[in-house]
Coordinates of C-alpha atoms in Angstrom, one line a residue:
X1 CA 161.5 32.0 129.1
X2 CA 160.4 30.9 125.7
X3 CA 162.2 33.1 123.1
X4 CA 161.8 31.1 120.0
X5 CA 159.3 30.4 117.3
X6 CA 158.8 27.9 114.4
X7 CA 159.9 24.5 113.2
X8 CA 161.1 25.3 109.7
X9 CA 161.6 29.1 109.7
X10 CA 163.0 29.2 113.2
X11 CA 163.5 32.4 115.2
X12 CA 165.3 33.1 118.5
X13 CA 165.0 36.6 119.8
X14 CA 167.2 38.2 122.4
X15 CA 168.1 41.4 124.2
X16 CA 166.6 44.2 126.3
X17 CA 165.4 47.7 125.5
X18 CA 168.3 49.3 127.4
X19 CA 170.9 46.6 127.0
X20 CA 173.8 46.8 124.7
X21 CA 172.0 45.3 121.8
X22 CA 168.9 43.4 120.6
X23 CA 168.7 40.8 117.9
X24 CA 167.5 37.6 116.4
X25 CA 168.8 34.3 115.0
X26 CA 167.0 32.9 112.0
X27 CA 167.5 29.3 111.1
X28 CA 166.0 27.8 107.9
X29 CA 166.8 30.3 105.2
X30 CA 167.8 28.1 102.2
X31 CA 171.4 28.3 101.1
X32 CA 171.9 30.5 98.1
X33 CA 168.9 32.7 98.8
X34 CA 169.7 36.3 97.5
X35 CA 169.5 38.8 100.4
X36 CA 168.8 42.4 99.6
X37 CA 170.2 44.4 102.5
X38 CA 168.9 47.7 101.1
X39 CA 165.3 46.3 101.3
X40 CA 166.0 45.2 104.9
X41 CA 167.2 48.7 105.8
X42 CA 164.0 50.2 104.2
X43 CA 161.7 48.1 106.4
X44 CA 163.8 48.8 109.5
X45 CA 163.5 52.5 108.9
X46 CA 159.7 52.3 108.8
X47 CA 159.7 51.0 112.4
X48 CA 162.6 53.1 113.7
X49 CA 161.8 55.6 116.5
X50 CA 162.3 59.4 116.4
X51 CA 161.1 60.0 112.8
X52 CA 157.6 61.3 113.2
X53 CA 155.6 63.5 115.6
X54 CA 153.5 60.4 116.6
X55 CA 156.7 58.6 117.7
X56 CA 159.0 58.7 120.7
X57 CA 161.8 61.2 120.6
X58 CA 164.3 58.3 121.3
X59 CA 166.6 58.3 118.2
X60 CA 167.8 54.9 117.1
X61 CA 169.0 54.1 113.6
X62 CA 168.0 50.5 114.0
X63 CA 170.8 49.5 111.6
X64 CA 171.1 45.7 111.5
X65 CA 174.6 44.3 111.7
X66 CA 174.5 40.8 110.1
X67 CA 177.1 38.8 112.0
X68 CA 176.5 35.3 110.4
X69 CA 174.6 33.5 107.7
X70 CA 175.2 35.7 104.7
X71 CA 178.2 35.8 102.3
X72 CA 178.5 37.8 99.1
X73 CA 174.8 38.7 99.2
X74 CA 173.5 35.2 99.6
X75 CA 172.4 33.1 102.5
X76 CA 174.9 30.4 103.4
X77 CA 172.3 28.0 104.9
X78 CA 173.6 28.3 108.4
X79 CA 171.9 30.3 111.2
X80 CA 171.5 34.0 110.2
X81 CA 172.1 36.4 113.1
X82 CA 171.2 40.1 113.0
X83 CA 172.1 42.5 115.8
X84 CA 170.8 46.0 116.4
X85 CA 172.8 48.1 118.9
X86 CA 171.0 50.3 121.4
X87 CA 172.7 53.7 121.1
X88 CA 170.4 56.2 122.7
X89 CA 169.3 54.8 126.0
X90 CA 168.5 56.9 129.0
X91 CA 168.1 54.4 131.8
X92 CA 167.9 57.2 134.4
X93 CA 164.4 57.9 133.2
X94 CA 163.3 54.6 134.9
X95 CA 165.1 55.0 138.2
X96 CA 162.0 56.4 140.0
X97 CA 159.9 53.6 138.6
X98 CA 161.9 50.6 139.7
X99 CA 159.6 49.9 142.7
X100 CA 156.5 51.6 141.3
X101 CA 154.7 49.3 138.8
X102 CA 153.6 51.1 135.7
X103 CA 149.9 50.5 134.9
X104 CA 149.4 48.8 131.5
X105 CA 153.0 47.5 131.5
X106 CA 154.5 44.1 132.3
X107 CA 156.4 45.5 135.3
X108 CA 154.3 43.6 138.0
X109 CA 153.7 40.4 136.0
X110 CA 157.4 40.2 135.0
X111 CA 158.6 40.9 138.5
X112 CA 156.4 38.0 139.8
X113 CA 157.4 35.6 137.0
X114 CA 161.2 36.4 137.2
X115 CA 161.3 37.0 141.0
X116 CA 162.5 40.6 140.5
X117 CA 165.5 39.7 138.4
X118 CA 164.0 41.0 135.2
X119 CA 165.5 44.2 133.6
X120 CA 162.9 47.0 134.1
X121 CA 164.7 49.7 132.1
X122 CA 162.5 50.7 129.2
X123 CA 160.5 47.5 129.8
X124 CA 163.5 45.3 129.3
X125 CA 162.7 42.2 127.2
X126 CA 159.0 43.1 127.3
X127 CA 159.5 46.3 125.4
X128 CA 158.2 47.1 122.0
X129 CA 161.8 47.8 121.1
X130 CA 162.1 44.0 120.6
X131 CA 159.8 44.3 117.6
X132 CA 162.8 45.6 115.6
X133 CA 164.4 42.1 115.3
X134 CA 161.0 40.8 114.2
X135 CA 160.9 43.3 111.4
X136 CA 164.4 42.1 110.4
X137 CA 163.1 38.5 110.3
X138 CA 160.0 39.7 108.4
X139 CA 162.2 41.5 105.8
X140 CA 164.0 38.2 105.2
X141 CA 160.8 36.3 105.0
X142 CA 159.3 38.9 102.6
X143 CA 162.1 38.3 100.2
X144 CA 161.5 34.5 100.2
X145 CA 157.8 35.1 99.6
X146 CA 158.4 37.5 96.7
X147 CA 160.0 34.7 94.7
X148 CA 156.7 32.9 95.0
X149 CA 154.8 36.0 93.9
X150 CA 153.4 36.8 97.3
X151 CA 153.2 40.5 98.4
X152 CA 152.3 41.9 101.8
X153 CA 151.2 45.3 102.8
X154 CA 149.2 47.1 105.5
X155 CA 147.7 50.5 106.3
X156 CA 146.4 52.4 109.4
X157 CA 142.8 51.4 109.4
X158 CA 141.9 53.6 112.4
X159 CA 143.4 55.9 115.1
X160 CA 141.1 56.9 117.8
X161 CA 137.7 57.6 116.2
X162 CA 139.2 58.4 112.7
X163 CA 139.0 55.6 110.2
X164 CA 140.7 55.0 106.8
X165 CA 139.0 53.5 103.8
X166 CA 139.0 49.7 104.2
X167 CA 140.8 47.4 101.7
X168 CA 138.7 45.7 99.0
X169 CA 138.7 42.1 100.4
X170 CA 138.3 40.5 97.0
X171 CA 140.7 42.6 94.9
X172 CA 143.9 43.2 96.8
X173 CA 146.5 44.7 94.4
X174 CA 150.1 43.9 94.9
X175 CA 151.2 47.2 93.4
X176 CA 148.9 49.1 95.9
X177 CA 150.4 47.1 98.8
X178 CA 153.9 48.1 97.6
X179 CA 152.8 51.8 97.4
X180 CA 151.6 51.6 101.0
X181 CA 155.0 50.4 102.1
X182 CA 156.6 53.5 100.8
X183 CA 154.5 55.8 103.0
X184 CA 155.6 57.0 106.5
X185 CA 151.9 57.3 107.4
X186 CA 150.3 54.6 105.3
X187 CA 146.7 55.3 104.3
X188 CA 144.4 54.4 101.4
X189 CA 142.7 57.8 101.7
X190 CA 145.4 60.5 102.3
X191 CA 142.7 62.9 103.5
X192 CA 142.3 60.9 106.7
X193 CA 145.9 61.7 107.8
X194 CA 145.1 65.2 109.2
X195 CA 142.2 64.0 111.4
X196 CA 144.3 61.1 112.7
X197 CA 147.3 63.3 113.5
X198 CA 145.0 65.8 115.3
X199 CA 143.7 63.0 117.6
X200 CA 147.2 61.9 118.4
X201 CA 148.4 65.5 119.1
X202 CA 145.4 66.2 121.3
X203 CA 146.3 63.1 123.4
X204 CA 149.9 64.1 123.6
X205 CA 149.2 67.6 124.8
X206 CA 147.0 66.1 127.6
X207 CA 149.8 63.7 128.6
X208 CA 147.8 60.8 127.2
X209 CA 148.0 58.3 124.3
X210 CA 145.7 56.7 121.7
X211 CA 145.6 53.3 120.0
X212 CA 144.1 52.1 116.7
X213 CA 143.7 49.4 114.2
X214 CA 146.0 48.1 111.4
X215 CA 144.6 46.2 108.4
X216 CA 147.1 43.9 106.6
X217 CA 146.8 41.8 103.5
X218 CA 148.8 39.3 101.5
X219 CA 148.2 39.0 97.8
X220 CA 149.2 36.1 95.6
X221 CA 148.9 33.4 98.3
X222 CA 148.1 30.1 96.7
X223 CA 145.4 27.8 98.0
X224 CA 146.4 25.0 100.3
X225 CA 148.7 26.7 102.8
X226 CA 148.2 25.8 106.4
X227 CA 146.7 22.9 108.3
X228 CA 143.5 22.4 110.3
X229 CA 143.5 22.9 114.1
X230 CA 147.0 23.6 115.6
X231 CA 148.7 24.5 112.3
X232 CA 146.0 26.7 110.9
X233 CA 147.1 29.9 109.2
X234 CA 145.0 31.8 111.7
X235 CA 146.5 30.2 114.8
X236 CA 150.2 30.4 113.6
X237 CA 149.8 34.0 112.4
X238 CA 147.9 35.0 115.6
X239 CA 150.7 33.5 117.7
X240 CA 153.1 35.9 116.1
X241 CA 150.8 38.9 116.1
X242 CA 150.1 38.5 119.8
X243 CA 153.9 38.4 120.3
X244 CA 153.8 42.1 119.4
X245 CA 153.5 43.7 122.9
X246 CA 150.6 46.2 122.1
X247 CA 148.3 43.8 120.2
X248 CA 145.1 43.0 122.1
X249 CA 142.8 41.6 119.3
X250 CA 143.2 39.9 115.9
X251 CA 140.5 39.2 113.4
X252 CA 140.5 37.6 109.9
X253 CA 138.1 38.5 107.2
X254 CA 134.9 40.0 108.7
X255 CA 136.1 38.9 112.1
X256 CA 133.6 39.5 114.9
X257 CA 131.1 41.0 112.4
X258 CA 130.7 37.6 110.7
X259 CA 128.9 36.3 113.8
X260 CA 126.0 38.6 113.1
X261 CA 125.5 37.2 109.5
X262 CA 123.5 34.2 108.3
X263 CA 125.4 31.4 106.6
X264 CA 124.0 32.5 103.3
X265 CA 125.7 35.9 103.7
X266 CA 128.9 34.6 105.5
X267 CA 129.7 32.0 102.9
X268 CA 132.0 33.0 100.0
X269 CA 130.4 31.8 96.7
X270 CA 132.9 30.2 94.3
X271 CA 133.3 30.2 90.5
X272 CA 135.9 29.3 87.9
X273 CA 138.1 32.0 86.5
X274 CA 139.5 30.1 83.6
X275 CA 141.3 27.2 85.4
X276 CA 141.4 28.9 88.8
X277 CA 138.8 28.8 91.5
X278 CA 138.0 32.2 93.0
X279 CA 135.4 33.5 95.4
X280 CA 133.1 36.4 94.7
X281 CA 133.3 37.7 98.3
X282 CA 136.0 37.2 101.0
X283 CA 134.2 37.2 104.4
X284 CA 136.5 34.5 105.6
X285 CA 139.7 36.5 104.9
X286 CA 141.2 34.0 102.5
X287 CA 141.2 31.1 105.0
X288 CA 138.8 28.2 105.4
X289 CA 139.4 25.2 107.6
X290 CA 142.7 26.8 108.6
X291 CA 144.0 26.6 105.1
X292 CA 144.3 29.3 102.4
X293 CA 141.7 29.2 99.7
X294 CA 143.4 31.3 97.1
X295 CA 141.8 34.6 98.0
X296 CA 143.8 37.5 99.6
X297 CA 144.6 36.8 103.2
X298 CA 143.1 39.7 105.1
X299 CA 143.4 40.5 108.8
X300 CA 143.1 43.3 111.3
X301 CA 144.9 44.0 114.5
X302 CA 143.9 46.1 117.4
X303 CA 146.7 48.1 119.0
X304 CA 146.2 49.4 122.5
X305 CA 147.1 53.0 123.6
X306 CA 150.7 53.3 124.7
X307 CA 150.7 52.6 128.4
X308 CA 153.5 55.1 129.2
X309 CA 151.7 58.4 129.8
X310 CA 152.5 61.5 131.7
X311 CA 149.0 61.8 133.3
X312 CA 148.9 60.8 136.9
X313 CA 147.9 57.2 137.6
X314 CA 147.4 55.1 140.7
X315 CA 149.8 52.2 141.3
X316 CA 151.6 50.3 144.0
X317 CA 155.1 50.5 145.4
X318 CA 156.3 46.9 145.8
X319 CA 159.1 47.9 148.2
X320 CA 157.1 49.9 150.7
X321 CA 153.8 48.0 150.2
X322 CA 151.9 51.3 149.8
X323 CA 149.6 52.7 147.2
X324 CA 151.1 55.6 145.3
X325 CA 150.5 58.0 142.4
X326 CA 152.7 57.8 139.3
X327 CA 153.4 60.2 136.4
X328 CA 155.7 58.6 133.8
X329 CA 158.5 60.7 132.5
X330 CA 160.9 60.0 129.6
X331 CA 160.4 59.6 125.8
X332 CA 157.3 57.7 124.7
X333 CA 155.1 57.4 121.6
X334 CA 151.7 59.1 122.0
X335 CA 150.6 56.6 119.4
X336 CA 152.6 53.6 118.2
X337 CA 150.2 52.6 115.4
X338 CA 152.1 54.1 112.5
X339 CA 155.4 52.4 113.5
X340 CA 153.6 49.1 114.2
X341 CA 152.3 48.7 110.6
X342 CA 155.6 47.1 109.3
X343 CA 155.7 44.9 112.4
X344 CA 152.3 43.4 111.6
X345 CA 153.4 42.9 108.0
X346 CA 156.5 41.1 109.3
X347 CA 154.5 38.8 111.5
X348 CA 152.3 37.7 108.6
X349 CA 155.4 37.2 106.4
X350 CA 157.1 35.0 108.9
X351 CA 153.9 33.0 109.5
X352 CA 153.5 32.4 105.7
X353 CA 157.2 31.3 105.4
X354 CA 156.8 28.9 108.3
X355 CA 153.7 27.3 106.9
X356 CA 154.9 27.1 103.3
X357 CA 158.1 25.5 104.5
X358 CA 156.1 23.0 106.5
X359 CA 154.1 22.1 103.5
X360 CA 157.3 21.7 101.4
X361 CA 158.8 19.4 104.1
X362 CA 155.7 17.3 104.3
X363 CA 155.5 16.9 100.5
X364 CA 159.2 16.0 100.3
X365 CA 158.4 12.9 102.5
X366 CA 155.7 11.6 100.1

């Protein structure tokens, strides 16, 4: 199994949903970096379960115990390890499903890959619970980026058929991004909250679930970050975004819609703003040739409906070799989109840290 990411800002993730703990080891945080643990706790609380009607009833504080790499509020330069204990597991909820593969989950694929030795409780290592360590890493990365004047924020762009006001792709305000981070249900238009919640509640009452879209932006990103081809900002960021279990699509700028435009409309005209080059539009999401061009980095992520639903579904019993019906019990989110907002932000923060450290390392060799 590959449980690591990065060459400069290196992550190794570990644990299972119903194991004793989950966590992550971060290597590459410069010695002496101030670490604000209160800011880390604030991001962890945004992802934590049990705090909203759209979320699972499983209560976990998601408090991170930092076991290495920080002393007196500063990074020591050695690997930084954060652990999150699982305190509210109910593994008995999964006893009836050990042989019956849950549709939409990794039960069958994981069983084949790991020859049946994988932990099926709560999805094991495949669970969205493993996004908590990613948020911890993102909180560290966010603090490194803030020193460079880079701010990241996101909002719920859509849930079901209800959509929020999209971000202005040219003028992304760092203060507005910070304001979104302070909201439990982050929206640019607060009046869209009630229709979205109604969609989620209707699905919950029917034993079903809904997905949605998250729009995320980074402001203050300088031009020149990333590399063409394998080290592009899009490819590195997408690798992290697709590591989030529920993500099924990623687009930058206009995304799929840009394919319907002519070049004259898709190109972003440039001009000088004093000594800085800016674009008058941002159809490319702040990235051209895999490299940032100084405009806000803008992306959207499609989140699939939570696969754990109470409605009866058809599946297979791998022990008896028979087709069976399955109704999933236990505690599950009717919609994971609100909790996934900070996870998407964290993935972008980690990607930017990795690419900026890569550029710094390459420049140091010149």
